[in-house]
Amino acid sequence: MKEYRKEILLPRDKIQQRVRELALQISRDYEGKEPILIGILNGVVFFFTDLIRNLHIPIRLDFIRAASYGAGMASSGTIRMSKDVEINIEGQPVILVEDIVDTGLTLSKIKEKLEAKGPESVRICVLIDKRERRQTQVPIDYCGFHIEEGFIVGYGLDFNERYRHLADIFVLKEKESST
Ligand code: IMP
């Protein structure tokens, strides 16, 4: 079995600072409006709650649950929606909030499904834009950090459901074999 060690990538202070900046930008862009923020479960929970608590505008919130990954680090390529939005988004400005965009398949599929419900607009906010494995172009309106590659954990991001609780973000590296 492979063993991994974690290397710090984004310390908590840097994450919190960037989340505040994103919240300010969204608050300015949506002044006078009441957008519906939709978080994609489960990984988004930390980012989502930190983001909305820093907004200066009224909002409503809801969640979608989509699974694009089985166990491990490779995308299964199929996206299963196991929870849809419950608020009526027709004619409303929507901001879709995700922890990380990798291939882009999850976000583009969810955006398509939301657009079919007739919202006024759908913008996308992600904490991390990882470009190495992008398969489909999806417009990112608000982005916390860009990274080129690597599998990262912490601040909601998991590897086989582990590490989500960590307040900092780490890159997982394979341990050198001692034999
Ligand atoms: P996409 O459909 O390939 O863009 O995948 C998006 C989903 O893959 C995210 O919501 C995460 O659940 C997962 N994912 C992609 N890269 C990472 C990573 O580096 N760490 C943890 N989860 C990841």
XYZ file of N, CA and C in Angstrom, residues 15-177:
489
model
N -5.235 31.535 3.558
C -6.557 31.134 3.048
C -7.598 32.144 3.505
N -7.584 32.463 4.806
C -8.602 33.364 5.358
C -8.526 34.752 4.726
N -7.310 35.213 4.491
C -7.112 36.530 3.860
C -7.720 36.547 2.454
N -7.454 35.497 1.720
C -7.960 35.419 0.334
C -9.481 35.274 0.314
N -10.026 34.516 1.267
C -11.483 34.335 1.336
C -12.148 35.695 1.607
N -11.548 36.500 2.484
C -12.097 37.833 2.768
C -12.076 38.702 1.518
N -10.985 38.600 0.735
C -10.897 39.388 -0.503
C -11.983 38.968 -1.497
N -12.192 37.659 -1.614
C -13.231 37.168 -2.539
C -14.606 37.650 -2.101
N -14.853 37.604 -0.791
C -16.156 38.022 -0.261
C -16.402 39.502 -0.543
N -15.351 40.300 -0.443
C -15.469 41.732 -0.702
C -15.799 41.978 -2.170
N -15.102 41.252 -3.025
C -15.332 41.389 -4.466
C -16.775 40.994 -4.827
N -17.253 39.898 -4.268
C -18.627 39.443 -4.541
C -19.630 40.467 -3.988
N -19.363 40.974 -2.792
C -20.268 41.954 -2.178
C -20.394 43.191 -3.052
N -19.275 43.618 -3.634
C -19.297 44.804 -4.513
C -20.054 44.503 -5.795
N -19.773 43.347 -6.382
C -20.404 42.998 -7.670
C -21.913 42.800 -7.539
N -22.381 42.374 -6.371
C -23.810 42.059 -6.193
C -24.526 43.070 -5.305
N -23.953 44.265 -5.179
C -24.576 45.288 -4.345
C -26.003 45.556 -4.829
N -26.959 45.595 -3.918
C -28.354 45.850 -4.287
C -29.083 44.598 -4.734
N -28.383 43.458 -4.780
C -29.004 42.187 -5.167
C -28.961 41.215 -3.995
N -29.683 40.113 -4.148
C -29.659 39.065 -3.121
C -29.399 37.732 -3.819
N -28.113 37.446 -4.110
C -27.818 36.226 -4.850
C -28.083 34.949 -4.032
N -28.287 33.864 -4.765
C -28.388 32.542 -4.109
C -27.029 31.875 -4.281
N -26.381 31.573 -3.157
C -25.097 30.878 -3.227
C -25.344 29.383 -3.070
N -24.844 28.625 -4.029
C -25.056 27.179 -3.999
C -23.713 26.480 -3.832
N -23.558 25.785 -2.722
C -22.312 25.074 -2.432
C -22.398 23.631 -2.917
N -21.282 23.139 -3.426
C -21.241 21.743 -3.884
C -20.597 20.897 -2.776
N -21.440 20.072 -2.149
C -21.003 19.240 -1.013
C -20.074 18.111 -1.472
N -19.204 17.541 -0.599
C -18.989 17.898 0.780
C -17.832 18.876 0.974
N -16.889 18.809 0.027
C -15.610 19.497 0.226
C -15.719 20.991 0.455
N -16.802 21.605 -0.017
C -16.909 23.064 0.000
C -17.233 23.636 1.382
N -17.626 22.804 2.332
C -18.237 23.339 3.564
C -17.419 24.411 4.295
N -16.121 24.206 4.444
C -15.302 25.197 5.175
C -15.260 26.511 4.388
N -14.930 26.394 3.106
C -14.810 27.573 2.247
C -16.151 28.313 2.186
N -17.225 27.578 2.038
C -18.562 28.160 1.899
C -18.941 28.976 3.134
N -18.771 28.383 4.297
C -19.187 29.098 5.512
C -18.285 30.310 5.780
N -16.990 30.177 5.525
C -16.098 31.329 5.712
C -16.451 32.438 4.724
N -16.728 32.050 3.495
C -17.046 33.038 2.458
C -18.326 33.805 2.803
N -19.397 33.095 3.108
C -20.672 33.800 3.317
C -20.667 34.650 4.590
N -19.870 34.242 5.588
C -19.826 35.056 6.808
C -19.077 36.367 6.587
N -18.324 36.460 5.488
C -17.594 37.692 5.182
C -18.281 38.572 4.150
N -19.453 38.164 3.684
C -20.168 38.974 2.694
C -20.861 40.152 3.372
N -21.030 41.244 2.618
C -21.717 42.418 3.168
C -23.079 42.610 2.534
N -23.590 41.597 1.877
C -24.890 41.703 1.186
C -25.797 40.567 1.689
N -27.113 40.732 1.538
C -27.993 39.626 1.916
C -27.896 38.518 0.872
N -27.981 37.303 1.309
C -27.937 36.163 0.373
C -28.933 35.103 0.820
N -29.194 34.156 -0.075
C -29.822 32.904 0.345
C -28.849 31.799 -0.024
N -28.965 30.666 0.625
C -28.012 29.597 0.312
C -28.698 28.246 0.154
N -28.038 27.406 -0.609
C -28.513 26.037 -0.814
C -27.308 25.169 -1.173
N -27.544 23.856 -1.267
C -26.447 22.933 -1.575
C -26.836 21.941 -2.660
N -25.816 21.489 -3.353
C -25.946 20.398 -4.326
C -24.925 19.355 -3.896
N -25.262 18.088 -4.118
C -24.239 17.075 -3.839
C -23.970 16.333 -5.131
N -22.695 16.315 -5.528
C -22.305 15.619 -6.748
C -21.064 14.807 -6.463
N -21.032 13.601 -6.944
C -19.850 12.775 -6.745
C -19.232 12.500 -8.108
N -17.983 12.969 -8.293
C -17.316 12.700 -9.565
C -16.149 11.756 -9.367
N -15.778 11.551 -8.117
C -14.617 10.717 -7.831
C -15.038 9.489 -7.048
N -14.466 8.352 -7.357
C -14.596 7.194 -6.490
C -13.519 7.346 -5.438
N -13.070 6.255 -4.860
C -11.976 6.349 -3.913
C -10.696 6.581 -4.699
N -9.808 7.429 -4.195
C -8.518 7.634 -4.847
C -8.371 9.008 -5.436
N -7.400 9.157 -6.339
C -7.046 10.484 -6.831
C -7.458 10.719 -8.272
N -7.937 9.688 -8.962
C -8.258 9.853 -10.380
C -9.751 10.052 -10.560
N -10.094 10.920 -11.510
C -11.508 11.190 -11.763
C -12.166 9.980 -12.403
N -13.374 9.670 -11.975
C -14.097 8.553 -12.589
C -14.707 9.009 -13.915
N -14.781 10.330 -14.108
C -15.330 10.857 -15.359
C -16.841 10.935 -15.354
N -17.486 10.260 -14.434
C -18.953 10.345 -14.380
C -19.370 11.154 -13.166
N -20.386 11.996 -13.371
C -20.854 12.852 -12.288
C -22.248 12.413 -11.888
N -22.392 12.102 -10.610
C -23.681 11.655 -10.105
C -24.222 12.742 -9.182
N -25.433 13.240 -9.488
C -26.039 14.257 -8.631
C -26.913 13.543 -7.620
N -26.526 13.587 -6.365
C -27.350 12.890 -5.383
C -28.199 13.841 -4.536
N -27.983 15.151 -4.701
C -28.870 16.133 -4.062
C -28.955 17.371 -4.955
N -30.177 17.754 -5.283
C -30.394 18.921 -6.143
C -30.702 20.146 -5.270
N -30.743 21.345 -5.883
C -31.134 22.545 -5.128
C -32.612 22.452 -4.752
N -32.960 23.071 -3.637
C -34.363 23.054 -3.193
C -35.020 24.428 -3.318
N -34.220 25.502 -3.328
C -34.762 26.852 -3.534
C -35.081 27.003 -5.025
N -36.158 27.734 -5.334
C -36.471 28.021 -6.741
C -35.526 29.115 -7.241
N -34.686 28.785 -8.201
C -33.664 29.747 -8.653
C -34.084 30.497 -9.916
N -35.294 30.255 -10.395
C -35.750 30.896 -11.636
C -35.712 32.425 -11.503
N -35.067 33.088 -12.455
C -34.991 34.555 -12.464
C -34.054 35.138 -11.414
N -33.315 34.292 -10.707
C -32.446 34.770 -9.614
C -30.964 34.715 -10.006
N -30.153 35.645 -9.446
C -28.711 35.526 -9.659
C -28.138 34.414 -8.769
N -27.377 33.524 -9.394
C -26.852 32.361 -8.661
C -25.320 32.388 -8.688
N -24.721 32.055 -7.565
C -23.258 31.860 -7.533
C -23.005 30.431 -7.066
N -22.375 29.681 -7.936
C -22.054 28.288 -7.639
C -20.687 28.261 -6.963
N -20.604 27.648 -5.781
C -19.357 27.687 -5.015
C -18.786 26.271 -4.877
N -17.514 26.130 -5.270
C -16.863 24.817 -5.270
C -15.494 24.938 -4.623
N -15.001 23.853 -4.015
C -13.684 23.902 -3.395
C -12.557 23.930 -4.430
N -12.624 22.989 -5.400
C -11.523 22.883 -6.363
C -12.065 22.474 -7.726
N -11.511 23.066 -8.776
C -11.864 22.616 -10.121
C -10.631 21.952 -10.714
N -10.830 20.730 -11.192
C -9.714 19.918 -11.695
C -9.941 19.667 -13.191
N -10.646 18.620 -13.566
C -10.947 18.398 -14.995
C -11.964 19.424 -15.497
N -12.806 19.935 -14.602
C -13.860 20.878 -14.983
C -15.184 20.191 -15.268
N -15.180 18.863 -15.264
C -16.387 18.107 -15.638
C -17.535 18.329 -14.640
N -17.224 18.312 -13.359
C -18.271 18.476 -12.340
C -18.963 19.829 -12.486
N -18.139 20.898 -12.508
C -18.730 22.241 -12.566
C -19.497 22.488 -13.854
N -18.960 22.026 -14.986
C -19.666 22.324 -16.240
C -20.996 21.587 -16.289
N -21.021 20.363 -15.767
C -22.273 19.600 -15.761
C -23.297 20.240 -14.805
N -22.858 20.652 -13.639
C -23.771 21.261 -12.665
C -24.275 22.612 -13.183
N -23.372 23.381 -13.781
C -23.771 24.690 -14.322
C -24.864 24.498 -15.379
N -24.677 23.516 -16.220
C -25.650 23.214 -17.280
C -27.022 22.874 -16.668
N -27.005 22.053 -15.627
C -28.262 21.652 -14.972
C -28.948 22.852 -14.325
N -28.153 23.742 -13.728
C -28.738 24.922 -13.081
C -29.298 25.883 -14.120
N -28.579 26.039 -15.220
C -29.043 26.958 -16.260
C -30.374 26.512 -16.849
N -30.633 25.227 -16.840
C -31.904 24.695 -17.361
C -33.081 25.128 -16.477
N -32.798 25.607 -15.269
C -33.868 26.041 -14.358
C -34.199 27.528 -14.537
N -33.549 28.198 -15.496
C -33.881 29.585 -15.831
C -33.456 30.653 -14.840
N -32.251 30.555 -14.238
C -31.810 31.636 -13.338
C -31.461 32.897 -14.137
N -31.382 34.044 -13.449
C -30.988 35.277 -14.138
C -29.543 35.140 -14.655
N -28.690 34.570 -13.818
C -27.280 34.379 -14.181
C -26.692 33.284 -13.295
N -25.620 32.656 -13.777
C -24.879 31.704 -12.926
C -23.401 32.059 -13.035
N -22.820 32.458 -11.911
C -21.372 32.691 -11.871
C -20.741 31.598 -11.018
N -19.439 31.408 -11.219
C -18.736 30.336 -10.499
C -17.635 30.917 -9.620
N -17.603 30.441 -8.380
C -16.571 30.849 -7.424
C -15.864 29.592 -6.925
N -14.552 29.502 -7.128
C -13.809 28.334 -6.617
C -12.656 28.800 -5.745
N -12.342 27.987 -4.742
C -11.191 28.330 -3.918
C -9.908 28.047 -4.693
N -9.866 26.876 -5.352
C -8.635 26.482 -6.051
C -8.911 26.042 -7.482
N -8.154 26.638 -8.381
C -8.229 26.284 -9.797
C -6.966 25.482 -10.115
N -7.154 24.168 -10.356
C -6.006 23.294 -10.664
C -6.047 22.980 -12.154
N -5.025 23.404 -12.876
C -5.141 23.432 -14.340
C -4.651 22.200 -15.082
N -3.800 21.411 -14.423
C -3.088 20.320 -15.111
C -3.986 19.368 -15.896
N -5.157 19.012 -15.297
C -5.974 17.958 -15.930
C -7.267 18.475 -16.547
N -7.319 19.805 -16.830
C -8.563 20.390 -17.347
C -8.978 19.724 -18.658
N -10.218 19.276 -18.699
C -10.724 18.621 -19.917
C -11.765 19.465 -20.617
N -12.432 20.323 -19.855
C -13.453 21.154 -20.466
C -13.333 22.561 -19.897
N -13.438 23.557 -20.770
C -13.282 24.938 -20.322
C -14.531 25.389 -19.584
N -14.351 25.806 -18.374
C -15.470 26.295 -17.597
C -15.068 27.676 -17.066
N -15.904 28.700 -17.296
C -15.489 30.047 -16.876
C -15.526 30.204 -15.356
N -14.388 30.596 -14.781
C -14.302 30.802 -13.335
C -14.370 32.316 -13.093
N -15.415 32.763 -12.416
C -15.588 34.199 -12.195
C -14.827 34.694 -10.973
N -14.746 33.855 -9.949
C -14.026 34.222 -8.725
C -13.132 33.046 -8.354
N -11.822 33.314 -8.199
C -10.896 32.214 -7.897
C -9.957 32.616 -6.769
N -9.819 31.726 -5.783
C -8.935 32.000 -4.650
C -7.472 31.850 -5.023
N -7.108 30.657 -5.493
C -5.711 30.346 -5.797
C -5.629 29.484 -7.058
N -4.573 29.686 -7.832
C -4.301 28.813 -8.984
C -3.150 27.889 -8.615
N -3.299 26.598 -8.932
C -2.139 25.703 -8.807
C -2.041 24.910 -10.103
N -0.851 24.452 -10.422
C -0.683 23.722 -11.682
C -1.005 22.246 -11.522
N -0.585 21.656 -10.412
C -0.690 20.199 -10.285
C -0.667 19.788 -8.823
N -0.773 18.482 -8.595
C -0.659 17.930 -7.246
C -2.017 17.593 -6.676
N -2.012 16.681 -5.699
C -3.259 16.326 -5.028
C -3.238 16.967 -3.655
N -4.228 17.788 -3.372
C -4.190 18.560 -2.144
C -5.322 18.166 -1.195
N -5.042 18.358 0.085
C -6.011 17.992 1.132
C -6.059 19.083 2.194
N -7.133 19.032 2.983
C -7.300 19.982 4.085
C -8.318 21.050 3.724
N -8.826 21.759 4.737
C -9.819 22.824 4.555
C -10.991 22.294 3.710
N -11.443 21.096 4.052
C -12.581 20.485 3.361
C -12.204 19.460 2.305
N -10.991 19.590 1.765
C -10.563 18.666 0.696
C -10.081 17.352 1.290
N -10.480 16.253 0.656
C -10.163 14.941 1.238
C -9.365 14.055 0.297
N -8.796 13.012 0.891
C -8.282 11.873 0.151
C -8.930 10.667 0.821
N -9.832 10.004 0.119
C -10.609 8.899 0.705
C -11.278 9.301 2.027
N -11.874 10.490 2.033
C -12.611 11.043 3.192
C -11.716 11.455 4.355
N -10.397 11.368 4.197
C -9.502 11.794 5.269
C -9.033 13.240 5.051
N -8.527 13.850 6.098
C -7.865 15.179 6.102
C -8.805 16.379 5.954
N -10.102 16.168 5.820
C -11.007 17.301 5.581
C -10.945 18.337 6.707
N -10.718 17.870 7.938
C -10.815 18.740 9.113
C -9.645 19.700 9.280
N -8.569 19.522 8.514
C -7.376 20.355 8.717
C -7.642 21.808 8.301
N -7.113 22.751 9.077
C -7.393 24.166 8.793
C -6.486 24.736 7.702
N -5.358 24.053 7.441
C -4.434 24.486 6.384
C -4.595 23.546 5.181
N -4.039 23.935 4.045
C -4.091 23.063 2.859
C -2.690 22.499 2.589
N -2.651 21.183 2.333
C -1.383 20.471 2.123
C -1.377 19.763 0.772
N -0.169 19.527 0.237
C -0.027 18.652 -0.944
C 0.342 17.276 -0.413
N -0.286 16.233 -0.969
C 0.077 14.865 -0.573
C 1.207 14.385 -1.474
N 2.272 13.899 -0.862
C 3.416 13.378 -1.628
C 3.628 11.928 -1.244
N 3.971 11.126 -2.241
C 4.227 9.712 -1.951
C 5.515 9.582 -1.155
N 5.487 8.748 -0.107
C 6.702 8.540 0.701
C 7.670 7.686 -0.078
N 8.970 8.030 0.023
C 10.001 7.208 -0.622
C 9.990 5.842 0.055
N 10.116 4.790 -0.745
C 10.169 3.449 -0.165
C 11.532 3.255 0.491
